[in-house]
Coordinates of C-alpha atoms in Angstrom, one line a residue:
Chain A
M1 CA -51.6 -54.3 77.5
N2 CA -49.8 -57.5 75.6
A3 CA -50.9 -60.3 72.5
Q4 CA -49.9 -63.7 73.6
L5 CA -48.6 -66.5 71.9
T6 CA -49.0 -70.0 72.8
I7 CA -47.5 -72.1 69.7
L8 CA -49.2 -75.4 68.6
G9 CA -46.6 -77.2 66.8
N10 CA -43.7 -76.5 65.3
N11 CA -43.0 -79.7 63.3
S12 CA -42.9 -78.9 60.1
A13 CA -44.1 -81.5 56.8
A14 CA -45.3 -84.6 59.3
P15 CA -44.7 -85.2 62.9
T16 CA -42.7 -86.6 64.6
K17 CA -43.3 -88.2 68.4
S18 CA -43.1 -85.3 69.7
R19 CA -43.9 -82.1 67.3
N20 CA -46.7 -81.3 65.4
P21 CA -47.4 -79.4 62.0
S22 CA -47.6 -75.7 61.9
G23 CA -50.3 -73.6 64.6
Q24 CA -50.5 -71.4 67.2
V25 CA -52.4 -69.0 69.2
L26 CA -52.5 -65.6 68.6
S27 CA -54.2 -63.5 71.8
F28 CA -54.2 -59.3 72.5
N29 CA -57.2 -58.0 74.5
G30 CA -59.9 -60.8 73.9
E31 CA -59.7 -62.1 71.0
R32 CA -58.7 -64.8 69.7
V33 CA -56.5 -65.3 66.9
L34 CA -55.9 -69.0 64.4
I35 CA -52.9 -68.4 62.4
D36 CA -52.4 -72.2 60.5
C37 CA -54.0 -75.3 62.0
G38 CA -52.4 -78.8 61.2
E39 CA -53.7 -81.8 62.3
G40 CA -54.0 -82.0 65.7
S41 CA -54.3 -78.2 66.7
Q42 CA -57.6 -78.9 68.1
K43 CA -56.9 -81.3 70.2
R44 CA -54.2 -79.6 71.3
M45 CA -56.0 -76.8 72.4
L46 CA -57.8 -78.2 74.6
L47 CA -54.8 -80.0 76.1
Y48 CA -53.0 -76.0 76.7
G49 CA -57.3 -74.8 78.0
I50 CA -57.2 -72.9 75.1
N51 CA -61.7 -72.7 74.3
Y52 CA -61.7 -73.0 70.5
Q53 CA -64.9 -71.9 70.4
K54 CA -63.7 -67.9 71.6
I55 CA -61.4 -68.1 68.4
D56 CA -63.1 -65.6 65.3
F57 CA -60.1 -65.2 62.8
I58 CA -59.0 -68.4 61.6
F59 CA -55.4 -67.0 59.4
I60 CA -54.4 -70.2 56.6
S61 CA -50.5 -70.0 55.1
H62 CA -50.9 -71.9 52.8
L63 CA -52.4 -76.0 51.3
H64 CA -50.0 -78.2 52.1
G65 CA -51.1 -80.3 54.4
D66 CA -48.8 -79.4 56.8
H67 CA -51.1 -76.0 57.0
Y68 CA -54.1 -76.7 57.1
L69 CA -55.4 -80.5 57.8
G70 CA -57.3 -79.9 60.7
L71 CA -59.0 -77.2 60.4
M72 CA -61.9 -79.7 58.9
G73 CA -62.3 -81.2 62.4
L74 CA -61.6 -77.9 64.3
L75 CA -64.6 -77.0 62.5
N76 CA -66.5 -80.7 62.8
T77 CA -66.1 -79.8 66.5
M78 CA -66.9 -76.4 67.2
S79 CA -70.2 -77.3 65.7
L80 CA -70.7 -80.8 67.1
N81 CA -71.0 -78.3 70.6
G82 CA -72.9 -75.8 68.8
R83 CA -70.8 -72.8 67.6
K84 CA -72.8 -69.8 67.3
T85 CA -70.8 -66.7 67.5
P86 CA -69.5 -66.4 63.2
L87 CA -66.0 -67.5 62.6
K88 CA -64.4 -65.7 59.5
I89 CA -61.1 -67.4 57.9
V90 CA -58.6 -66.1 55.6
C91 CA -56.8 -68.7 53.3
P92 CA -55.4 -69.1 49.9
K93 CA -58.1 -69.6 47.4
G94 CA -60.0 -73.4 47.3
L95 CA -60.5 -74.5 51.0
K96 CA -63.9 -72.9 50.9
D97 CA -65.4 -75.1 48.7
L98 CA -62.8 -78.2 50.5
H99 CA -65.2 -77.2 53.6
E100 CA -68.1 -77.2 52.1
R101 CA -67.4 -81.0 50.1
I102 CA -66.4 -82.1 53.2
V103 CA -69.8 -80.6 55.8
E104 CA -71.5 -82.8 52.2
L105 CA -70.0 -85.8 52.5
G106 CA -71.0 -86.2 56.3
N107 CA -74.8 -85.1 55.7
G108 CA -74.2 -82.2 57.6
H109 CA -74.3 -78.8 58.3
S110 CA -72.8 -76.1 60.1
T111 CA -73.7 -73.7 63.2
F112 CA -72.6 -71.0 62.3
D113 CA -72.0 -68.9 59.9
I114 CA -68.2 -68.8 58.2
E115 CA -66.5 -65.7 56.3
F116 CA -64.3 -67.2 53.8
T117 CA -61.8 -64.3 52.4
E118 CA -59.5 -66.7 49.8
L119 CA -56.4 -64.6 48.8
D120 CA -56.3 -66.1 45.0
E121 CA -53.2 -63.9 43.5
E122 CA -49.6 -63.2 44.4
R123 CA -51.5 -59.5 45.9
I124 CA -50.9 -58.3 49.2
Y125 CA -54.7 -58.1 50.7
N126 CA -55.3 -55.8 53.5
L127 CA -57.7 -57.1 56.1
E128 CA -58.7 -56.4 60.1
T129 CA -59.9 -57.8 63.0
S130 CA -61.5 -56.6 65.5
K131 CA -57.9 -55.3 67.4
W132 CA -55.6 -55.2 64.3
W133 CA -54.3 -54.7 61.1
V134 CA -52.9 -57.2 59.1
K135 CA -51.5 -57.7 56.4
A136 CA -51.7 -61.2 54.1
I137 CA -48.0 -60.7 51.2
P138 CA -47.1 -63.4 49.2
V139 CA -43.7 -64.6 49.6
S140 CA -41.4 -67.5 48.1
H141 CA -42.9 -71.2 48.3
R142 CA -43.8 -74.3 46.2
I143 CA -47.3 -73.0 45.4
P144 CA -49.1 -70.1 46.9
C145 CA -48.3 -68.4 50.1
Y146 CA -49.2 -66.3 52.7
S147 CA -46.7 -64.4 56.2
Y148 CA -49.2 -62.1 58.0
L149 CA -47.9 -58.8 59.8
F150 CA -50.4 -58.2 62.9
R151 CA -50.8 -54.1 63.6
E152 CA -52.2 -53.5 66.4
K153 CA -54.9 -51.1 65.4
K154 CA -54.0 -47.2 66.0
H155 CA -55.6 -47.3 69.7
H156 CA -57.3 -44.6 72.1
R157 CA -54.9 -43.1 75.0
S158 CA -55.3 -44.4 78.5
L159 CA -57.6 -41.7 80.0
N160 CA -56.3 -40.3 83.2
I161 CA -59.8 -41.2 85.3
A162 CA -57.8 -38.7 88.0
A163 CA -57.8 -35.9 86.1
C164 CA -61.2 -36.3 84.7
K165 CA -62.4 -36.0 88.1
R166 CA -60.9 -33.1 88.9
Y167 CA -62.5 -31.3 85.7
N168 CA -65.9 -33.5 86.2
V169 CA -66.2 -34.9 83.3
P170 CA -69.0 -36.7 82.0
R171 CA -68.9 -40.1 81.8
S172 CA -69.9 -39.7 77.7
E173 CA -66.6 -37.1 76.9
Y174 CA -63.8 -40.4 77.6
N175 CA -64.4 -41.5 74.1
K176 CA -63.2 -38.3 72.7
I177 CA -61.0 -38.0 74.9
K178 CA -59.1 -41.9 74.4
A179 CA -59.4 -40.1 70.5
G180 CA -56.7 -37.4 71.3
E181 CA -59.4 -34.4 71.6
D182 CA -59.4 -31.8 74.2
Y183 CA -62.2 -31.4 76.5
V184 CA -65.1 -27.6 76.9
T185 CA -65.9 -27.3 79.8
P186 CA -70.0 -26.1 80.1
D187 CA -68.2 -22.7 81.3
G188 CA -66.2 -23.1 77.8
E189 CA -62.8 -23.8 79.6
R190 CA -60.9 -25.9 77.0
I191 CA -58.7 -28.3 79.6
P192 CA -56.2 -29.6 77.1
N193 CA -56.2 -33.8 76.3
S194 CA -52.8 -34.0 77.1
E195 CA -54.2 -33.1 81.1
L196 CA -56.3 -35.8 80.9
S197 CA -55.0 -38.3 79.2
D198 CA -51.8 -40.4 78.6
P199 CA -50.1 -41.6 75.1
P200 CA -50.9 -44.4 74.3
P201 CA -47.8 -47.2 74.7
K202 CA -46.4 -48.4 72.3
A203 CA -48.0 -50.2 69.0
I204 CA -47.2 -53.8 69.4
G205 CA -46.3 -55.7 65.5
Y206 CA -45.8 -59.3 65.3
G207 CA -44.9 -61.6 62.1
Y208 CA -46.5 -64.8 61.1
I209 CA -43.8 -65.6 58.6
T210 CA -43.7 -69.2 56.8
D211 CA -43.0 -71.1 54.6
T212 CA -40.9 -68.5 51.7
L213 CA -37.5 -69.1 51.2
Y214 CA -35.9 -65.9 52.5
R215 CA -37.3 -63.2 51.6
P216 CA -34.5 -59.6 52.6
D217 CA -36.3 -57.4 50.7
L218 CA -39.6 -58.2 53.2
T219 CA -38.2 -56.4 55.6
D220 CA -39.3 -52.9 56.0
E221 CA -42.8 -54.9 55.5
F222 CA -42.2 -56.1 59.2
A223 CA -40.0 -53.9 60.5
G224 CA -40.4 -52.9 64.2
C225 CA -42.4 -55.5 66.1
S226 CA -42.2 -56.6 68.5
A227 CA -41.8 -59.9 67.9
V228 CA -41.6 -62.2 64.6
Y229 CA -41.3 -65.9 63.8
H230 CA -39.3 -67.4 60.9
E231 CA -39.8 -70.6 59.6
T232 CA -36.3 -72.4 60.4
T233 CA -36.8 -75.7 58.1
Y234 CA -33.1 -75.7 58.3
L235 CA -29.4 -75.2 59.0
H236 CA -27.9 -73.6 56.5
N237 CA -25.1 -76.5 55.5
L238 CA -29.1 -77.5 53.5
L239 CA -29.0 -74.3 53.0
D240 CA -29.8 -76.1 48.3
R241 CA -32.6 -78.1 49.9
A242 CA -33.4 -74.5 51.6
I243 CA -33.6 -72.9 48.3
K244 CA -34.7 -76.2 46.8
T245 CA -37.6 -76.9 48.8
G246 CA -39.1 -73.4 49.1
H247 CA -37.9 -72.4 52.6
S248 CA -35.4 -70.7 55.1
T249 CA -32.3 -71.6 57.2
A250 CA -31.9 -70.7 60.6
L251 CA -28.9 -68.2 59.6
Q252 CA -31.7 -66.0 57.3
A253 CA -34.6 -65.9 60.0
G254 CA -31.9 -64.4 62.7
E255 CA -31.2 -62.3 59.1
F256 CA -33.8 -61.7 59.0
A257 CA -35.4 -60.3 62.4
K258 CA -31.3 -58.1 62.2
K259 CA -32.2 -56.5 59.5
A260 CA -36.1 -56.2 60.0
T261 CA -34.5 -54.7 63.7
V262 CA -37.8 -56.5 66.1
N263 CA -37.4 -57.7 69.3
Q264 CA -37.8 -60.8 69.7
L265 CA -37.2 -63.3 66.1
L266 CA -39.1 -67.3 67.3
I267 CA -37.9 -69.8 65.1
G268 CA -40.1 -72.8 64.1
H269 CA -41.4 -75.1 61.5
F270 CA -38.1 -77.2 61.6
S271 CA -37.4 -80.4 59.6
S272 CA -37.9 -84.2 61.3
R273 CA -35.0 -84.8 60.8
Y274 CA -34.1 -82.8 64.1
D275 CA -34.2 -84.6 66.9
E276 CA -33.0 -81.4 69.4
M277 CA -32.9 -77.6 68.2
S278 CA -29.9 -75.6 69.8
A279 CA -27.8 -75.9 66.5
L280 CA -30.7 -73.8 65.4
L281 CA -30.9 -71.9 67.9
E282 CA -28.0 -70.8 68.0
E283 CA -27.4 -71.0 64.3
A284 CA -30.0 -68.1 64.1
K285 CA -28.8 -66.5 67.6
S286 CA -25.1 -65.5 66.2
V287 CA -27.0 -63.4 64.3
F288 CA -30.0 -61.9 66.2
P289 CA -29.0 -62.6 69.7
N290 CA -32.9 -62.3 71.3
T291 CA -34.1 -65.7 69.3
V292 CA -35.7 -68.3 70.6
I293 CA -37.1 -71.5 69.8
A294 CA -41.3 -71.7 69.5
E295 CA -41.9 -74.3 71.6
E296 CA -45.3 -76.0 72.1
G297 CA -46.8 -75.4 74.8
N298 CA -45.0 -72.6 74.8
S299 CA -46.8 -69.4 75.4
Y300 CA -45.4 -65.7 74.7
E301 CA -46.2 -62.4 75.3
I302 CA -46.1 -60.0 72.5
S303 CA -45.7 -57.0 73.6
Chain B
M1 CA -51.2 -117.3 65.5
N2 CA -53.6 -114.7 66.6
A3 CA -53.7 -111.4 65.6
Q4 CA -53.6 -108.4 67.4
L5 CA -55.7 -104.9 67.3
T6 CA -54.3 -102.4 68.8
I7 CA -56.7 -98.9 69.4
L8 CA -56.2 -95.9 68.0
G9 CA -59.3 -94.0 69.5
N10 CA -62.3 -94.7 70.8
N11 CA -64.2 -91.5 71.8
S12 CA -67.4 -90.1 69.3
A13 CA -68.2 -87.3 67.7
A14 CA -64.6 -85.1 69.0
P15 CA -61.3 -85.4 70.6
T16 CA -60.6 -85.1 74.4
K17 CA -58.3 -84.3 76.2
S18 CA -57.6 -88.1 76.9
R19 CA -59.0 -89.5 74.5
N20 CA -59.4 -89.9 70.0
P21 CA -61.3 -90.5 67.6
S22 CA -61.6 -93.8 66.0
G23 CA -59.0 -95.7 64.8
Q24 CA -57.8 -99.7 64.7
V25 CA -54.7 -101.8 64.1
L26 CA -55.6 -105.1 63.1
S27 CA -51.9 -106.8 62.3
F28 CA -52.1 -110.5 60.9
N29 CA -49.0 -112.8 60.1
G30 CA -47.4 -109.5 58.5
E31 CA -49.4 -108.0 56.8
R32 CA -51.6 -104.8 59.1
V33 CA -55.4 -102.9 58.1
L34 CA -56.0 -99.7 59.8
I35 CA -59.7 -99.7 60.3
D36 CA -61.2 -96.5 60.2
C37 CA -59.0 -93.1 60.5
G38 CA -59.7 -90.2 63.4
E39 CA -57.3 -87.5 63.1
G40 CA -54.4 -88.1 64.7
S41 CA -54.2 -91.4 64.1
Q42 CA -50.6 -91.4 61.8
K43 CA -49.8 -89.2 64.8
R44 CA -51.1 -92.4 67.7
M45 CA -49.4 -94.8 65.3
L46 CA -45.8 -92.9 65.6
L47 CA -46.3 -93.4 70.2
Y48 CA -47.4 -96.9 69.9
G49 CA -44.3 -98.1 67.9
I50 CA -46.5 -99.1 64.7
N51 CA -44.6 -98.4 60.9
Y52 CA -47.6 -97.2 59.3
Q53 CA -45.2 -97.2 56.5
K54 CA -46.7 -101.3 56.5
I55 CA -50.0 -100.8 56.0
D56 CA -51.2 -102.6 52.7
F57 CA -55.5 -102.0 53.7
I58 CA -57.7 -99.4 55.1
F59 CA -61.3 -99.3 55.7
I60 CA -63.6 -96.3 56.5
S61 CA -66.4 -97.4 58.0
H62 CA -68.3 -93.6 56.9
L63 CA -67.4 -90.3 55.5
H64 CA -68.6 -88.7 59.9
G65 CA -65.3 -86.5 60.0
D66 CA -64.3 -89.3 63.6
H67 CA -63.6 -91.9 60.7
Y68 CA -62.0 -89.8 58.4
L69 CA -60.4 -86.6 59.2
G70 CA -56.8 -88.5 59.3
L71 CA -56.9 -90.3 56.3
M72 CA -55.4 -87.3 54.1
G73 CA -52.6 -86.3 57.1
L74 CA -51.9 -90.0 56.8
L75 CA -51.6 -90.4 52.7
N76 CA -49.7 -87.3 52.4
T77 CA -46.7 -87.9 54.9
M78 CA -47.1 -91.5 53.8
S79 CA -45.7 -89.9 50.5
L80 CA -43.1 -86.8 51.6
N81 CA -41.3 -90.1 53.4
G82 CA -41.6 -91.7 50.3
R83 CA -43.3 -94.8 50.7
K84 CA -43.3 -96.7 46.8
T85 CA -44.6 -99.8 47.9
P86 CA -49.1 -100.1 46.6
L87 CA -52.2 -99.2 49.5
K88 CA -55.8 -100.0 49.3
I89 CA -58.4 -98.3 50.0
V90 CA -62.3 -99.7 50.7
C91 CA -65.0 -96.8 51.9
P92 CA -67.7 -95.5 51.0
K93 CA -68.6 -93.0 47.4
G94 CA -66.8 -89.4 47.8
L95 CA -63.4 -90.1 49.5
K96 CA -61.1 -90.2 46.5
D97 CA -62.0 -87.1 44.9
L98 CA -62.0 -85.4 48.0
H99 CA -58.1 -86.4 49.0
E100 CA -57.9 -85.4 44.4
R101 CA -58.6 -82.5 45.6
I102 CA -56.4 -82.5 48.1
V103 CA -53.8 -83.4 46.6
E104 CA -54.0 -80.3 44.0
L105 CA -54.4 -78.1 46.0
G106 CA -51.2 -78.6 47.3
N107 CA -50.2 -79.6 43.8
G108 CA -48.3 -82.6 45.3
H109 CA -48.4 -86.0 44.1
S110 CA -49.3 -89.7 45.9
T111 CA -45.6 -91.0 45.2
F112 CA -47.5 -94.4 45.4
D113 CA -50.4 -95.9 44.5
I114 CA -53.7 -96.1 45.9
E115 CA -56.7 -98.7 44.8
F116 CA -60.0 -97.1 45.8
T117 CA -63.3 -99.6 46.9
E118 CA -66.3 -97.0 46.9
L119 CA -69.3 -99.0 48.1
D120 CA -72.0 -96.8 47.1
E121 CA -75.0 -98.7 48.1
E122 CA -76.7 -99.9 50.7
R123 CA -75.6 -104.1 50.1
I124 CA -73.3 -106.2 50.9
Y125 CA -69.6 -106.6 49.4
N126 CA -66.9 -108.8 49.5
L127 CA -63.6 -108.2 49.3
E128 CA -60.6 -109.2 50.5
T129 CA -56.8 -108.8 52.2
S130 CA -54.0 -110.9 51.7
K131 CA -55.4 -113.0 54.6
W132 CA -58.9 -112.4 55.0
W133 CA -61.6 -112.8 53.4
V134 CA -64.0 -109.3 54.2
K135 CA -67.7 -108.1 54.1
A136 CA -68.4 -105.0 54.1
I137 CA -72.3 -104.7 56.0
P138 CA -74.1 -102.0 56.2
V139 CA -75.6 -100.6 58.9
S140 CA -77.6 -97.9 60.6
H141 CA -76.6 -94.6 60.6
R142 CA -77.3 -90.8 59.9
I143 CA -75.8 -91.1 56.5
P144 CA -74.5 -94.8 54.3
C145 CA -71.9 -96.6 57.0
Y146 CA -71.1 -99.8 56.9
S147 CA -70.0 -103.0 59.3
Y148 CA -66.2 -104.6 58.6
L149 CA -66.4 -108.9 59.3
F150 CA -62.9 -110.1 59.1
R151 CA -62.3 -113.9 58.5
E152 CA -59.6 -115.6 58.3
K153 CA -59.2 -116.6 54.3
K154 CA -58.7 -120.7 54.6
H155 CA -55.7 -121.8 55.3
H156 CA -54.3 -124.9 55.2
R157 CA -53.6 -127.8 57.7
S158 CA -49.9 -127.9 59.1
L159 CA -47.2 -129.8 58.0
N160 CA -45.6 -132.9 60.4
I161 CA -42.6 -132.0 59.0
A162 CA -41.5 -135.1 61.4
A163 CA -43.7 -137.8 59.3
C164 CA -43.0 -135.7 55.9
K165 CA -39.4 -137.1 56.1
R166 CA -40.1 -140.1 58.0
Y167 CA -41.6 -140.9 54.8
N168 CA -38.9 -138.8 52.4
V169 CA -41.7 -136.7 51.1
P170 CA -40.2 -134.5 48.6
R171 CA -40.9 -130.6 49.2
S172 CA -42.3 -130.1 46.1
E173 CA -45.0 -132.0 47.7
Y174 CA -45.1 -129.6 50.3
N175 CA -47.7 -127.3 49.6
K176 CA -51.4 -130.4 48.3
I177 CA -50.4 -131.6 52.0
K178 CA -50.9 -128.1 53.5
A179 CA -54.4 -128.6 50.4
G180 CA -55.9 -131.5 52.2
E181 CA -53.8 -134.1 49.9
D182 CA -52.1 -137.5 51.1
Y183 CA -48.5 -138.5 49.1
V184 CA -48.0 -141.4 47.0
T185 CA -44.6 -142.8 47.1
P186 CA -42.9 -144.0 44.5
D187 CA -44.1 -147.1 45.3
G188 CA -47.2 -146.5 45.3
E189 CA -48.2 -146.5 48.3
R190 CA -50.3 -143.9 49.8
I191 CA -50.1 -142.6 52.9
P192 CA -52.4 -140.3 53.6
N193 CA -53.4 -137.1 54.6
S194 CA -53.7 -137.1 58.6
E195 CA -50.6 -138.9 58.4
L196 CA -48.3 -135.8 57.2
S197 CA -50.2 -132.6 58.7
D198 CA -52.1 -131.5 61.3
P199 CA -56.2 -129.8 61.1
P200 CA -55.8 -126.2 60.9
P201 CA -55.9 -124.0 64.4
K202 CA -59.9 -122.6 64.5
A203 CA -59.8 -119.8 62.4
I204 CA -59.9 -116.5 63.2
G205 CA -62.9 -114.2 62.7
Y206 CA -62.9 -110.2 63.9
G207 CA -65.8 -107.7 63.9
Y208 CA -65.9 -104.3 63.9
I209 CA -69.6 -102.5 63.8
T210 CA -69.5 -99.0 64.2
D211 CA -71.4 -96.5 63.8
T212 CA -75.5 -97.9 63.7
L213 CA -78.1 -98.8 65.8
Y214 CA -78.3 -101.6 67.5
R215 CA -79.1 -104.4 65.0
P216 CA -79.7 -107.9 66.0
D217 CA -80.7 -109.0 62.6
L218 CA -77.3 -108.6 61.8
T219 CA -75.4 -111.2 64.3
D220 CA -75.7 -114.4 62.2
E221 CA -73.3 -112.7 59.9
F222 CA -71.0 -112.3 62.6
A223 CA -71.6 -115.8 65.1
G224 CA -68.7 -117.2 66.3
C225 CA -66.9 -114.3 66.0
S226 CA -62.9 -114.4 67.9
A227 CA -64.1 -110.4 69.3
V228 CA -66.6 -108.5 68.3
Y229 CA -65.4 -104.4 69.0
H230 CA -69.2 -103.3 68.7
E231 CA -69.8 -99.1 69.7
T232 CA -71.0 -98.4 73.4
T233 CA -71.5 -94.3 72.4
Y234 CA -74.1 -94.2 74.8
L235 CA -75.8 -95.1 78.5
H236 CA -79.4 -97.0 78.2
N237 CA -80.3 -94.4 80.1
L238 CA -80.0 -92.7 77.3
L239 CA -81.5 -95.1 74.6
D240 CA -84.4 -92.5 73.1
R241 CA -80.7 -90.4 71.7
A242 CA -79.2 -93.2 71.4
I243 CA -82.0 -93.5 68.4
K244 CA -82.6 -90.4 68.2
T245 CA -78.2 -89.9 66.6
G246 CA -77.9 -93.6 65.2
H247 CA -76.6 -95.2 68.2
S248 CA -75.6 -98.1 70.2
T249 CA -76.1 -98.2 73.7
A250 CA -74.2 -100.1 76.0
L251 CA -76.7 -102.6 76.6
Q252 CA -77.3 -102.9 73.3
A253 CA -73.5 -103.9 72.7
G254 CA -73.5 -106.7 75.2
E255 CA -76.5 -107.8 73.3
F256 CA -75.6 -108.2 69.9
A257 CA -72.2 -110.0 71.2
K258 CA -74.3 -112.5 73.5
K259 CA -76.3 -113.4 70.2
A260 CA -74.0 -113.7 68.4
T261 CA -72.2 -116.3 70.4
V262 CA -68.4 -114.1 70.3
N263 CA -65.5 -114.9 72.0
Q264 CA -65.0 -111.5 73.3
L265 CA -66.8 -108.2 73.3
L266 CA -64.7 -104.7 72.6
I267 CA -66.5 -101.8 73.4
G268 CA -65.7 -97.9 72.8
H269 CA -66.8 -94.6 70.1
F270 CA -67.7 -93.3 74.5
S271 CA -69.4 -89.9 74.1
S272 CA -67.6 -87.6 75.4
R273 CA -70.4 -87.2 78.3
Y274 CA -68.4 -89.6 80.2
D275 CA -65.7 -89.3 82.1
E276 CA -64.8 -92.5 83.0
M277 CA -65.7 -96.0 81.5
S278 CA -66.8 -98.2 84.5
A279 CA -71.1 -97.7 84.4
L280 CA -70.6 -98.4 80.2
L281 CA -68.1 -101.8 80.8
E282 CA -70.2 -103.0 83.7
E283 CA -73.6 -102.6 81.6
A284 CA -72.2 -104.6 78.7
K285 CA -70.3 -106.7 80.7
S286 CA -74.2 -107.8 82.5
V287 CA -76.0 -109.1 79.8
F288 CA -71.7 -110.4 77.9
P289 CA -69.5 -110.4 81.0
N290 CA -65.9 -110.8 78.9
T291 CA -66.4 -107.9 78.3
V292 CA -63.0 -105.2 77.2
I293 CA -63.5 -101.6 77.1
A294 CA -61.1 -100.8 73.9
E295 CA -58.3 -99.0 75.6
E296 CA -56.5 -96.6 72.9
G297 CA -52.1 -98.1 73.2
N298 CA -53.8 -101.2 74.0
S299 CA -53.1 -103.7 71.7
Y300 CA -55.6 -107.0 72.1
E301 CA -54.5 -110.2 71.1
I302 CA -57.2 -111.9 68.5
S303 CA -57.2 -115.7 68.9

């Protein structure tokens, strides 16, 4: 089964008439994860038919406004609509207090539990959702900022139902077989697991890397990912500006994807100076051909 | 000269697919005033061709998210785009600290001065912009909330240029004549002001009343306004709910306008339960015929 990534915003810094600040929804096996939440993210989820009440986890890269100023409105709306399901938020230090202050100013309360995990040191964190192992990996921006690496949790083999029925395997044994165990019949005959199940499909990996200077030293972490979203604020002719502001160029995004041998590169977080993105796309593709623009409203299969 | 009011959002609580939280821009004689700033207000100003860098004053009614959670993104964008012009913000107590905290979390700074006037008691405040006398009048909501009354500043008579030239009035005297003084010629002849100037046009008044229970005791304050925007969260068949949540009905908005003898009533702040607003409009019109829906993206002449 594939994961799906829907882009809510692909612009940097401020919205333009046609583009919006960062946000994306990673859906996998019924679990929805929101990654960054720029202003207007809740509105775009509405427009794109994504039920934000079914988001279980939110990961925030850093506390520049274009990456999180839509979060307070989203949490507010979740409460207004009577959400009961707990929510987990992973973010740099400071957001929990800010949220509490905003709730207090409105004399309100959250109708659901929010568990904040605040990342407050420049180190790697190992986290998990119900479907993913997640690594929060510090990158190089003007303030503490984390990239997120999602690796599908070690998953089970696919049951060969026909074979199980043929050997009269009781349903109560199915989980053990999916976990790789052989089956021993009541008569003591051992049926090898390989006859009862098929190998798991290749594990899915997804990397979210924004906002940061080019960090080729991190390519090993993201090696073999099905897809990586890498920020592409500038064309490479503005490398000096990218370095000064803690960002990357399209060429560098392509180089990262090539060095990490990922399947697909999505580029986004474009400077508002670019009215259209073909030059950025061409630049990244010159290094890594399987590159696409992360278009707002589009969903991408991560497989 | 007329003032113009552009509606950025007319929905209550949370955005819907087609509507947005509160926000409106009052433009008059080159001055732009933003009243409330729900999430996405900066985006809608972009879409409606309103230059937010030219906003000089912002008035916030209260600190429920749908009335101010777009403010932090707007201030952020103003700085990103290098604003230098000072900005004045009038709001209930708490917003200044919140803004400072958000700037601090992003390790940023404001490129322009912001002067906050925080309303922290349940009393009337007399304020002013360059074009308006403004009263902040407490209303009745679940948290401290202010309505705003804008009255055109006492303005000058219109110069009758032809007559001034006929009497050889020097330009240095023009301001005195606009202020109502007679002109005395070098020969000692007194020319009555009425020959040199025309009466000022009728002063413009605009009232912004949201979120509140019906407050007929305030109609004297808003008497004779050119237009009043009055919240209309519910139809009158949900009066109990309106009272419970600190809101008004369409019928009550109409009654307010009638009792205050205003020229025009604009209704907004609609509950998301209403997909279309004709029933709300008809209900208000049954009491006060000159009622219109405050449609997002529309501009209304306040004359």
